[in-house]
mmCIF file of C-alpha atoms in Angstrom:
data_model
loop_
_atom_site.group_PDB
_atom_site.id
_atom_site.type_symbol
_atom_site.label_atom_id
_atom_site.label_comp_id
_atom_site.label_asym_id
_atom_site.label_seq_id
_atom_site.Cartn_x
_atom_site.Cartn_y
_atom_site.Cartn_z
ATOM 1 C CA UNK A 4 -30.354 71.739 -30.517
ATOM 2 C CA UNK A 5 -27.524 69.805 -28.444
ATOM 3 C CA UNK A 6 -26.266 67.003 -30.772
ATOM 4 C CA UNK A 7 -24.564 64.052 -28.570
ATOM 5 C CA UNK A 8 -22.552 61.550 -30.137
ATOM 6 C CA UNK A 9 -22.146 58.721 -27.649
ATOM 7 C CA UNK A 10 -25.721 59.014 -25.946
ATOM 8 C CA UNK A 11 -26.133 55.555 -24.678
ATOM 9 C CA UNK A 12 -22.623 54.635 -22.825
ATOM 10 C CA UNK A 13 -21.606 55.449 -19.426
ATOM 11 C CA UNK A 14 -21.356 59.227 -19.410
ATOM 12 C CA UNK A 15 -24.001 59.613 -22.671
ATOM 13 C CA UNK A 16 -26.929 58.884 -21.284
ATOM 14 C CA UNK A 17 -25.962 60.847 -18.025
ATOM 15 C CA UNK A 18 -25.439 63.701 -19.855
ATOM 16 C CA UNK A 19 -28.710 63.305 -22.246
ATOM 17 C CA UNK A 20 -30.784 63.112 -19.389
ATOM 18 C CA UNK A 21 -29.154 66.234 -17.343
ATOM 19 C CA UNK A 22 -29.617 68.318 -20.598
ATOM 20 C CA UNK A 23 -33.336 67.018 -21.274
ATOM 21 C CA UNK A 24 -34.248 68.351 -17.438
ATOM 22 C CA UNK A 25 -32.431 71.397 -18.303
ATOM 23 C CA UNK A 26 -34.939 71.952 -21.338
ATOM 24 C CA UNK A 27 -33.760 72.326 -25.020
ATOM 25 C CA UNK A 28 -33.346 70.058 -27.712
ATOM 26 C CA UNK A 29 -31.153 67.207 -27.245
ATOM 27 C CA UNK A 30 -30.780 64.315 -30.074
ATOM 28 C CA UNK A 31 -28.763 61.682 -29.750
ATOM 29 C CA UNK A 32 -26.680 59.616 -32.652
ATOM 30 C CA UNK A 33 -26.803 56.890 -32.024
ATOM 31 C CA UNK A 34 -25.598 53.031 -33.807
ATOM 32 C CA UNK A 35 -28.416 51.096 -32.030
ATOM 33 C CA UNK A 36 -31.133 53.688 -31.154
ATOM 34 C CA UNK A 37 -33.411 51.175 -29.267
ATOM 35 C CA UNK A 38 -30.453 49.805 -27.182
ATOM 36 C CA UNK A 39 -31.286 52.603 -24.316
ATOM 37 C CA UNK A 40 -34.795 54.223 -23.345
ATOM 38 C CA UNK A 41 -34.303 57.722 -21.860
ATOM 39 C CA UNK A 42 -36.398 59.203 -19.005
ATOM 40 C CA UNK A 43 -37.081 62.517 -21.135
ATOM 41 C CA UNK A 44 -39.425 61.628 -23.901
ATOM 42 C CA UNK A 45 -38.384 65.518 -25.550
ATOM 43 C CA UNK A 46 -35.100 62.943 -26.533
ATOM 44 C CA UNK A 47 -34.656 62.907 -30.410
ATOM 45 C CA UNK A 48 -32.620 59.343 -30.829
ATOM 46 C CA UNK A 49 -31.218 59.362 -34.821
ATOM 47 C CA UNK A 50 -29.909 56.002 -36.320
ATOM 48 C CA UNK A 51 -26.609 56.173 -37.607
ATOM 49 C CA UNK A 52 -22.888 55.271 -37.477
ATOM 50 C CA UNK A 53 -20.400 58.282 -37.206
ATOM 51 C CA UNK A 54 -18.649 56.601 -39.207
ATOM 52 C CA UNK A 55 -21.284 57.422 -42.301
ATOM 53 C CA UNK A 56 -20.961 60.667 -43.329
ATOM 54 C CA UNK A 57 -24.151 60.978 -44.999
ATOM 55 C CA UNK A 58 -25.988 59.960 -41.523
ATOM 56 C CA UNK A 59 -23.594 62.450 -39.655
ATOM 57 C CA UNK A 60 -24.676 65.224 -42.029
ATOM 58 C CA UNK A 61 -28.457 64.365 -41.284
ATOM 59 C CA UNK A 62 -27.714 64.146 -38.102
ATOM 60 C CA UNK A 63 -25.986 67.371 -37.653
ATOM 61 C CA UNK A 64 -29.192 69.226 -38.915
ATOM 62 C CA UNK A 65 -30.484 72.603 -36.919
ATOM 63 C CA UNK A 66 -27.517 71.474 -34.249
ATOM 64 C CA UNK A 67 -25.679 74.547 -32.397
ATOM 65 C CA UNK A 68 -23.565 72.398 -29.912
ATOM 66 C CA UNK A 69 -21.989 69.099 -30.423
ATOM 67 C CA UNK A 70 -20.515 66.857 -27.544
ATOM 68 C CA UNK A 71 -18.885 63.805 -28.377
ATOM 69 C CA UNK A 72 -18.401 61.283 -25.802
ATOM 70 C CA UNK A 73 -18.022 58.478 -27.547
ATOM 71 C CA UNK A 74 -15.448 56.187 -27.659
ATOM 72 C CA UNK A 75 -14.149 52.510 -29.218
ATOM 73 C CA UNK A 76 -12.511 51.193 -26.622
ATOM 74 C CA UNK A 77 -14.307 48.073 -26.536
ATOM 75 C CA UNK A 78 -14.808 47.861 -30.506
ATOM 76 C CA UNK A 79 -13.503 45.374 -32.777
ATOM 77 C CA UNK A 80 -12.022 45.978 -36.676
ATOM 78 C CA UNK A 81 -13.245 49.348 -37.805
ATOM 79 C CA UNK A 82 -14.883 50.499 -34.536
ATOM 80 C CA UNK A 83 -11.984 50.516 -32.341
ATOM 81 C CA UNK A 84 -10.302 53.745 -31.054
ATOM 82 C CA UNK A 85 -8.779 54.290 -34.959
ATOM 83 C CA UNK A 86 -11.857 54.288 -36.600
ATOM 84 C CA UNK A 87 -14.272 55.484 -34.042
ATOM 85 C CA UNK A 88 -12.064 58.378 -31.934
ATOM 86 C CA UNK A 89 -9.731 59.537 -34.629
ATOM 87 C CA UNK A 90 -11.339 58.801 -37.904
ATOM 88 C CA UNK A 91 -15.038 59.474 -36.432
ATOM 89 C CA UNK A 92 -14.281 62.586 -34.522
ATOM 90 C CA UNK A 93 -13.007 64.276 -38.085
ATOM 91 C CA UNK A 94 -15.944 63.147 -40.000
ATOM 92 C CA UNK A 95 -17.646 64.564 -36.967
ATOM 93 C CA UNK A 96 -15.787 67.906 -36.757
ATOM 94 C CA UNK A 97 -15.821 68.208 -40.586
ATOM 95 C CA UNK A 98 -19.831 68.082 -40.444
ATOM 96 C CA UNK A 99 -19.852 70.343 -37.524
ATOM 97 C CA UNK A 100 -18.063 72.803 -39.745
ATOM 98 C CA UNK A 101 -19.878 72.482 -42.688
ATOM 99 C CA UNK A 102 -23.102 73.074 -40.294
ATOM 100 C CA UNK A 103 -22.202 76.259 -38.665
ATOM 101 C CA UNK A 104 -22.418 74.324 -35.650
ATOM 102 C CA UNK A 105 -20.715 76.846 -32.605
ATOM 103 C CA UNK A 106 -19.904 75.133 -30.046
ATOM 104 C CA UNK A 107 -17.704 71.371 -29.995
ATOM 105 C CA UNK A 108 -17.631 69.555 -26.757
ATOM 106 C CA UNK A 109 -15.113 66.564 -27.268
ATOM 107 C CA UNK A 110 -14.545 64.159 -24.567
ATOM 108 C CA UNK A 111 -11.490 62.989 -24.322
ATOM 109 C CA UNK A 112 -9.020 61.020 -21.610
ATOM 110 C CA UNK A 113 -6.669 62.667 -19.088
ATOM 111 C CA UNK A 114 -2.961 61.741 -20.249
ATOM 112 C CA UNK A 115 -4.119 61.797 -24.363
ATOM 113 C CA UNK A 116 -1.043 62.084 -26.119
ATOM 114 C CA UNK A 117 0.980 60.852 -28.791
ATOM 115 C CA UNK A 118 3.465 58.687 -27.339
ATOM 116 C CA UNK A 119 0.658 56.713 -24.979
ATOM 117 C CA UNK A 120 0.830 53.281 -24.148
ATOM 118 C CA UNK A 121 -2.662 52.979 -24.856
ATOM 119 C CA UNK A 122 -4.106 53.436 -28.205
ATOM 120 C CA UNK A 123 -7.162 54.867 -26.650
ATOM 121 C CA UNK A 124 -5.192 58.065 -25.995
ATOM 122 C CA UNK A 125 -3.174 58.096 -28.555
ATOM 123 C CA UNK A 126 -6.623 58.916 -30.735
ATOM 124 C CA UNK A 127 -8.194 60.901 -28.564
ATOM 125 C CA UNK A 128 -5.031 62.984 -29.148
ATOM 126 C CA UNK A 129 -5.812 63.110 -32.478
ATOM 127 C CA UNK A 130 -8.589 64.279 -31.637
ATOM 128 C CA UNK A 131 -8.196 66.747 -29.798
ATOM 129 C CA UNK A 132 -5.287 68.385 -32.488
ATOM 130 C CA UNK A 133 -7.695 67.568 -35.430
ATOM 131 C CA UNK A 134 -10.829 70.004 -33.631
ATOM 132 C CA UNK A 135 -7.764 72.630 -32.452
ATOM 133 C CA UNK A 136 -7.206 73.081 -35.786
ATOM 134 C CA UNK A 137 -10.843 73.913 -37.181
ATOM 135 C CA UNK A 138 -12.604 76.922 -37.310
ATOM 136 C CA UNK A 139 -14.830 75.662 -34.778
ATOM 137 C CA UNK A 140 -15.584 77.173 -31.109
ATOM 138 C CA UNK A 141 -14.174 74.009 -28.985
ATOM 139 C CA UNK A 142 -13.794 72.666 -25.060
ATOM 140 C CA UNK A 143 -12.240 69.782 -24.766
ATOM 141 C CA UNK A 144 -12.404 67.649 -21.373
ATOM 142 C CA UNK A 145 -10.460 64.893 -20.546
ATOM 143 C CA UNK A 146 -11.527 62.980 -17.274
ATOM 144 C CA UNK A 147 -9.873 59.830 -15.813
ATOM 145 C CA UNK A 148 -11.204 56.641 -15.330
ATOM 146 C CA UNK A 149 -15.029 55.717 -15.109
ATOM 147 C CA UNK A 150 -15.772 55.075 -11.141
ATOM 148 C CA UNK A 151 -19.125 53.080 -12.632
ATOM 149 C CA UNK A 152 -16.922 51.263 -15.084
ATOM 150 C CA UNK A 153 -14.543 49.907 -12.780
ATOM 151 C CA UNK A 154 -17.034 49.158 -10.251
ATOM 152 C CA UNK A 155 -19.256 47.283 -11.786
ATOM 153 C CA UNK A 156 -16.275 45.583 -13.517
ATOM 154 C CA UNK A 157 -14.471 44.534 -10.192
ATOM 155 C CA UNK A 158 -17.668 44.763 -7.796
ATOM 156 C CA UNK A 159 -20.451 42.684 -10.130
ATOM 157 C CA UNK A 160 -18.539 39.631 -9.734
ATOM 158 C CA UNK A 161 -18.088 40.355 -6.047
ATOM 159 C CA UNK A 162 -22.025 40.890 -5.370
ATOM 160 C CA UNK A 163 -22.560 37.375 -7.092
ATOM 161 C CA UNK A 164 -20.322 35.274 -6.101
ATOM 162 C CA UNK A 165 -18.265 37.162 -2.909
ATOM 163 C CA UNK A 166 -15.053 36.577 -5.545
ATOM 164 C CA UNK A 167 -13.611 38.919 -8.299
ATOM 165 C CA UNK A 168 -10.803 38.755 -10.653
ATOM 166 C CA UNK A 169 -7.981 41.609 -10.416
ATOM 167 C CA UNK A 170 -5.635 42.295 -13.216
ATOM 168 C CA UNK A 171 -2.259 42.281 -11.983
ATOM 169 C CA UNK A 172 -1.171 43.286 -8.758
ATOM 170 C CA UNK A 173 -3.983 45.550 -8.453
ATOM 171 C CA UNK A 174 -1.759 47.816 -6.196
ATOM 172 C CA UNK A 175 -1.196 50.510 -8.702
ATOM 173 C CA UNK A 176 -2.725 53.905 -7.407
ATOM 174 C CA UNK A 177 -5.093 55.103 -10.026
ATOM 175 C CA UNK A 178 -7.726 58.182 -10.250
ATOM 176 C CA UNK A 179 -11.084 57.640 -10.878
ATOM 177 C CA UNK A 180 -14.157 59.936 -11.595
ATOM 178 C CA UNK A 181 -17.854 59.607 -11.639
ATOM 179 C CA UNK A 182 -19.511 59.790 -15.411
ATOM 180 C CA UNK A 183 -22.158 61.796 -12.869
ATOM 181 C CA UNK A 184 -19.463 64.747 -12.401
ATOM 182 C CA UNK A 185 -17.944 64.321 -15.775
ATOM 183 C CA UNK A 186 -21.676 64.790 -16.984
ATOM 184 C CA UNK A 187 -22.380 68.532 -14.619
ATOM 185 C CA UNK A 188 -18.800 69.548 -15.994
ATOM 186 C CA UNK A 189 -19.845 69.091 -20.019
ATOM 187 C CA UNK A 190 -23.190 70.568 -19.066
ATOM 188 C CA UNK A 191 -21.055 73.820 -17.436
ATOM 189 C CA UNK A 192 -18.858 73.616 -20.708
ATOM 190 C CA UNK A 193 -21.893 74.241 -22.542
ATOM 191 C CA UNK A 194 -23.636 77.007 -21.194
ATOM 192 C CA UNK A 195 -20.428 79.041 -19.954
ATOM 193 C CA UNK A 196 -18.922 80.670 -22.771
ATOM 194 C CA UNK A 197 -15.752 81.652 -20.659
ATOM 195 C CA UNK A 198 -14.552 77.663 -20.923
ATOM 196 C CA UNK A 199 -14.411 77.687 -25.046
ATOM 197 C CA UNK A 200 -10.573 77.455 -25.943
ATOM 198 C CA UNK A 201 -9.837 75.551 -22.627
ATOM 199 C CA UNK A 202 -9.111 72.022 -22.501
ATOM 200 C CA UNK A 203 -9.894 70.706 -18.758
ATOM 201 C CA UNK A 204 -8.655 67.900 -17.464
ATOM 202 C CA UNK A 205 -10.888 66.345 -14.446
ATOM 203 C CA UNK A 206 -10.457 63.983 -11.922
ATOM 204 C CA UNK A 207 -12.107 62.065 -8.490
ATOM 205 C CA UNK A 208 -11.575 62.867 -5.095
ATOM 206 C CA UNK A 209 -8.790 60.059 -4.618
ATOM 207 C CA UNK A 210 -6.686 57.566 -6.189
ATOM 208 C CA UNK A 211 -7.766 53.925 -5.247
ATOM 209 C CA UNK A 212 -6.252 50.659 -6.348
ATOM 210 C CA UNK A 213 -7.693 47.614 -8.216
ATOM 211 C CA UNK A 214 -8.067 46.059 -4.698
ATOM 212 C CA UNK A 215 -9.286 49.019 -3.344
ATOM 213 C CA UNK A 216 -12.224 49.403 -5.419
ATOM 214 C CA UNK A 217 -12.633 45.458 -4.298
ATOM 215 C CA UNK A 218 -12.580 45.974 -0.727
ATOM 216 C CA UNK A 219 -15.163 49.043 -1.196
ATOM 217 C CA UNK A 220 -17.434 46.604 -3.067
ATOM 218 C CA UNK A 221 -17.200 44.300 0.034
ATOM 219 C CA UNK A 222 -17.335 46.089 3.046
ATOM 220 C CA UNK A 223 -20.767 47.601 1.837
ATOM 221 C CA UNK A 224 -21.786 44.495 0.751
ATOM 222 C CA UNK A 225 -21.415 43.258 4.075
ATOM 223 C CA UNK A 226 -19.265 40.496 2.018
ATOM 224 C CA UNK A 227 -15.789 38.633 2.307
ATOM 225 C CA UNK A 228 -13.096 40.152 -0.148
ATOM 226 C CA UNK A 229 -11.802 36.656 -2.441
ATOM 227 C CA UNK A 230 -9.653 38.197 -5.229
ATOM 228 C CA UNK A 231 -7.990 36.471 -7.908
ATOM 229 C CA UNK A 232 -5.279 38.007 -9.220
ATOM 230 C CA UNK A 233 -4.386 37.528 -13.362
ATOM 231 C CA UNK A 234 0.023 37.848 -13.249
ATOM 232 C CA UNK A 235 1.026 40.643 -15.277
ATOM 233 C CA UNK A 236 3.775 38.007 -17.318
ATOM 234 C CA UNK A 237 0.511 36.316 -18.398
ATOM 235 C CA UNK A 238 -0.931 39.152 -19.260
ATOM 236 C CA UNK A 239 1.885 40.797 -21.199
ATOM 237 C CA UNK A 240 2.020 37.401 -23.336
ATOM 238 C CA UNK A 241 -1.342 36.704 -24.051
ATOM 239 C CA UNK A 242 -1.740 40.790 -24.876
ATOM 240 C CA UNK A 243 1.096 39.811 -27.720
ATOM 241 C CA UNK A 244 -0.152 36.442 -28.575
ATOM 242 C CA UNK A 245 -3.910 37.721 -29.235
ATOM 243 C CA UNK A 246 -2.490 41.043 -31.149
ATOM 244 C CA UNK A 247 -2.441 39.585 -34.868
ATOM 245 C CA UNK A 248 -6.580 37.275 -33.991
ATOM 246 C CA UNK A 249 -8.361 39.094 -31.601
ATOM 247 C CA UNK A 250 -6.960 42.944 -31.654
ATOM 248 C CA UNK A 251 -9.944 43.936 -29.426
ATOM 249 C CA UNK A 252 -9.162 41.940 -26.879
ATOM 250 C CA UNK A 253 -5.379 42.373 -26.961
ATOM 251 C CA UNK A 254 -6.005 45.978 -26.216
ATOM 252 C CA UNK A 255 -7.840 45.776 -23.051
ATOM 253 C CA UNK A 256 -5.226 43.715 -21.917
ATOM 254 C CA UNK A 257 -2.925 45.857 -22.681
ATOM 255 C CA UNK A 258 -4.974 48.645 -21.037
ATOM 256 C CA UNK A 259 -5.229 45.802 -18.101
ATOM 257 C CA UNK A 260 -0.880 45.766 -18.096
ATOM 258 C CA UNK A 261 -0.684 49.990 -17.969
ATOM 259 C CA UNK A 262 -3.044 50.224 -15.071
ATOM 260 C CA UNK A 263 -1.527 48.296 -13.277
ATOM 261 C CA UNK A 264 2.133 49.711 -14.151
ATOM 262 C CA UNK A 265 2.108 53.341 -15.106
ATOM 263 C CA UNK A 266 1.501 56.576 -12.860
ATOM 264 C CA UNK A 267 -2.268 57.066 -13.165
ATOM 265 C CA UNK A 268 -2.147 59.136 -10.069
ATOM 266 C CA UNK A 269 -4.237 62.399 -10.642
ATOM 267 C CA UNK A 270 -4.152 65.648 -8.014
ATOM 268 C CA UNK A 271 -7.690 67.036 -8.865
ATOM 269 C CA UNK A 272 -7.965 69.194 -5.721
ATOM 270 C CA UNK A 273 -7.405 72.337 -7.940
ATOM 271 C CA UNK A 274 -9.690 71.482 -10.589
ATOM 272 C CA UNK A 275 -12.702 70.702 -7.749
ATOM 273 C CA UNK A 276 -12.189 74.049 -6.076
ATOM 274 C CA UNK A 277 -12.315 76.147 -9.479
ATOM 275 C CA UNK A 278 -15.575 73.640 -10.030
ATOM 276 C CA UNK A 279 -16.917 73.972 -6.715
ATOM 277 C CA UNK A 280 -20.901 73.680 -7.872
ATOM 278 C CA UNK A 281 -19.975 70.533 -9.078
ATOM 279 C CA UNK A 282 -20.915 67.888 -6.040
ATOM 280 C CA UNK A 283 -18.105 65.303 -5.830
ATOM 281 C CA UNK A 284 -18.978 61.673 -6.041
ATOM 282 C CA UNK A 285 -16.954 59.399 -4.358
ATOM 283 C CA UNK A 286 -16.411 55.497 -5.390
ATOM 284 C CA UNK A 287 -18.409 54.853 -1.853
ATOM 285 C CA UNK A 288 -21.372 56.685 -3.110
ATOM 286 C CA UNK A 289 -21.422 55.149 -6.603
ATOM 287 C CA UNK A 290 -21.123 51.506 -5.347
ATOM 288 C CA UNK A 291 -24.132 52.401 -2.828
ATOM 289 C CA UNK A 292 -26.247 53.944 -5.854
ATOM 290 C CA UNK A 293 -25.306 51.465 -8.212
ATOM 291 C CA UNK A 294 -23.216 48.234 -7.686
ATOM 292 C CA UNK A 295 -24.614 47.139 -4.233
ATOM 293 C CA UNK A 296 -28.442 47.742 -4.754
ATOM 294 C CA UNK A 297 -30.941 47.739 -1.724
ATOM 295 C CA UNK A 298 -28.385 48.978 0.439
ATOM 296 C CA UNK A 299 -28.938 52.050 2.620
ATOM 297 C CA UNK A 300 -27.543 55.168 1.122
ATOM 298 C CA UNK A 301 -25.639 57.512 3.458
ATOM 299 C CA UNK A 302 -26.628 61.115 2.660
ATOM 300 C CA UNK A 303 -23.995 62.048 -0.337
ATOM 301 C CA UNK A 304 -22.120 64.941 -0.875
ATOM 302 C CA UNK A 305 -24.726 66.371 -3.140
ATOM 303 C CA UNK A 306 -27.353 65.840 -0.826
ATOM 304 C CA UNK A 307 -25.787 68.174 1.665
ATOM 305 C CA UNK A 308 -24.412 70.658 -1.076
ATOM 306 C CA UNK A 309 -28.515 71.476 -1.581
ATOM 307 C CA UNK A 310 -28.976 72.045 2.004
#
């Protein structure tokens, strides 16, 4: 039984469904169980915070391999990235132990460390030390940013409305990945024993900017490109003004101020040869599958790595 912490986001409930077709158990913890219907009906979806360690334990139950690939970026008071990727990853880890669980999958975010200027890493890097430090048989991955987040967070506006808002300059070079790779890698993590003890970090096939990702959107929407742009002074202030009311929302700001400042850049050309059965998505093919719908889909690289 494959226990997965994080089911129904982005990269959850791509990975759920990859492991269902691949046959096993998978059961997924899960805060609000009905929020997401899974394709697989051999899906066991739990109730429970992993913050409770009482529905953790429960949870944990028959489990050989854990993934987590959750995350509280978006969360406000108690389920931010403190309480839900520092303090819920150890209550995880802890019950994993106490389970005889063999195998930990945690998901982390390429550049976790201590001194990050987002607090997002700077928990996932407790994290990661905290499950280093167990008993436990681990693989840690760390992937950059979310193609499918981005794009549906620059491109949905787009679609509507042929206008989107940019945050910053949007000229900053950063990597980003598809959850759909991210999700074949994890599944590789778990069935090759070789990859315990390594800690992986993964990235896309090229950096792109803010307005790049924009410009995508619009050329295969057949749409003109109308950006407005938020000035990073505003941003900065309003990040520091909203710190002490709204902490939620002062962090994505501030996550809005280091993308569009700080060297996201990521060479993955290494990491995609060692992974060469793992089809590489790029933010073209995403936007086609996902953000632009009706659209005619080029054959993708996965397409032609079956032929």
């Amino acid at each position: 039984m494959i226990l997965v912490a994080g089911g129904t986001g982005t990269l959850g409930r791509r990975l759920v469904e990859r492991l269902a077709v691949a046959g096993g158990g998978v059961r997924v913890l899960s805060r609000t169980p009905g929020a997401v219907a899974f394709a697989s009906a051999t899906v066991e979806v739990v109730a429970g915070d992993v913050r409770d360690r009482a529905a953790v334990e429960r949870a944990m139950v028959g489990v050989t391999t854990v993934v987590s690939a959750m995350h509280g970026f978006l969360g406000t008071g108690d389920s931010g990235p403190r309480g839900i990727d520092a303090e819920g990853n150890a209550i995880l880890v802890e019950a994993a132990v106490a389970a005889g669980v063999e195998h930990f999958v945690l998901v982390s975010v390429q550049g976790a460390s201590p001194d990050s200027p987002m607090e997002l890493a700077r928990m996932k890097f407790v994290a990661e030390q905290n499950l280093r430090a167990s008993p436990l048989a681990w693989t840690i991955v760390r992937p950059t940013a979310f193609m499918e987040t981005w794009g549906h967070i620059v491109g949905d506006p787009l679609v509507r409305t042929g206008k989107t808002l940019i945050f910053g300059r949007g000229t900053n070079p950063i990597n980003f990945v598809s959850a759909t790779d991210v999700a074949r890698l994890i599944e590789l993590a778990i069935n090759d024993p070789a990859l315990r003890g390594e800690a992986i970090d993964f990235g896309g096939p090229q950096d792109l900017t803010l307005t790049g990702l924009a410009d995508v959107v619009g050329r295969v929407a057949g749409r003109e490109v109308k950006k407005r742009h938020i000035p990073l002074v505003v941003m900065r202030a309003s990040s520091l003004a909203l710190r002490p009311i709204k902490p939620a929302l002062s962090r994505q700001i501030r996550a809005g101020v280091v993308m569009d400042t700080v060297d996201l850049t990521f060479g993955a050309t290494a990491v995609r040869e060692r992974f060469n059965s793992i089809p590489v998505t790029t933010f073209e093919n995403v936007v086609r599958a996902e953000i632009v719908p009706g659209v005619v889909i080029a054959p993708i690289v996965e397409e032609a790595a079956r032929r």
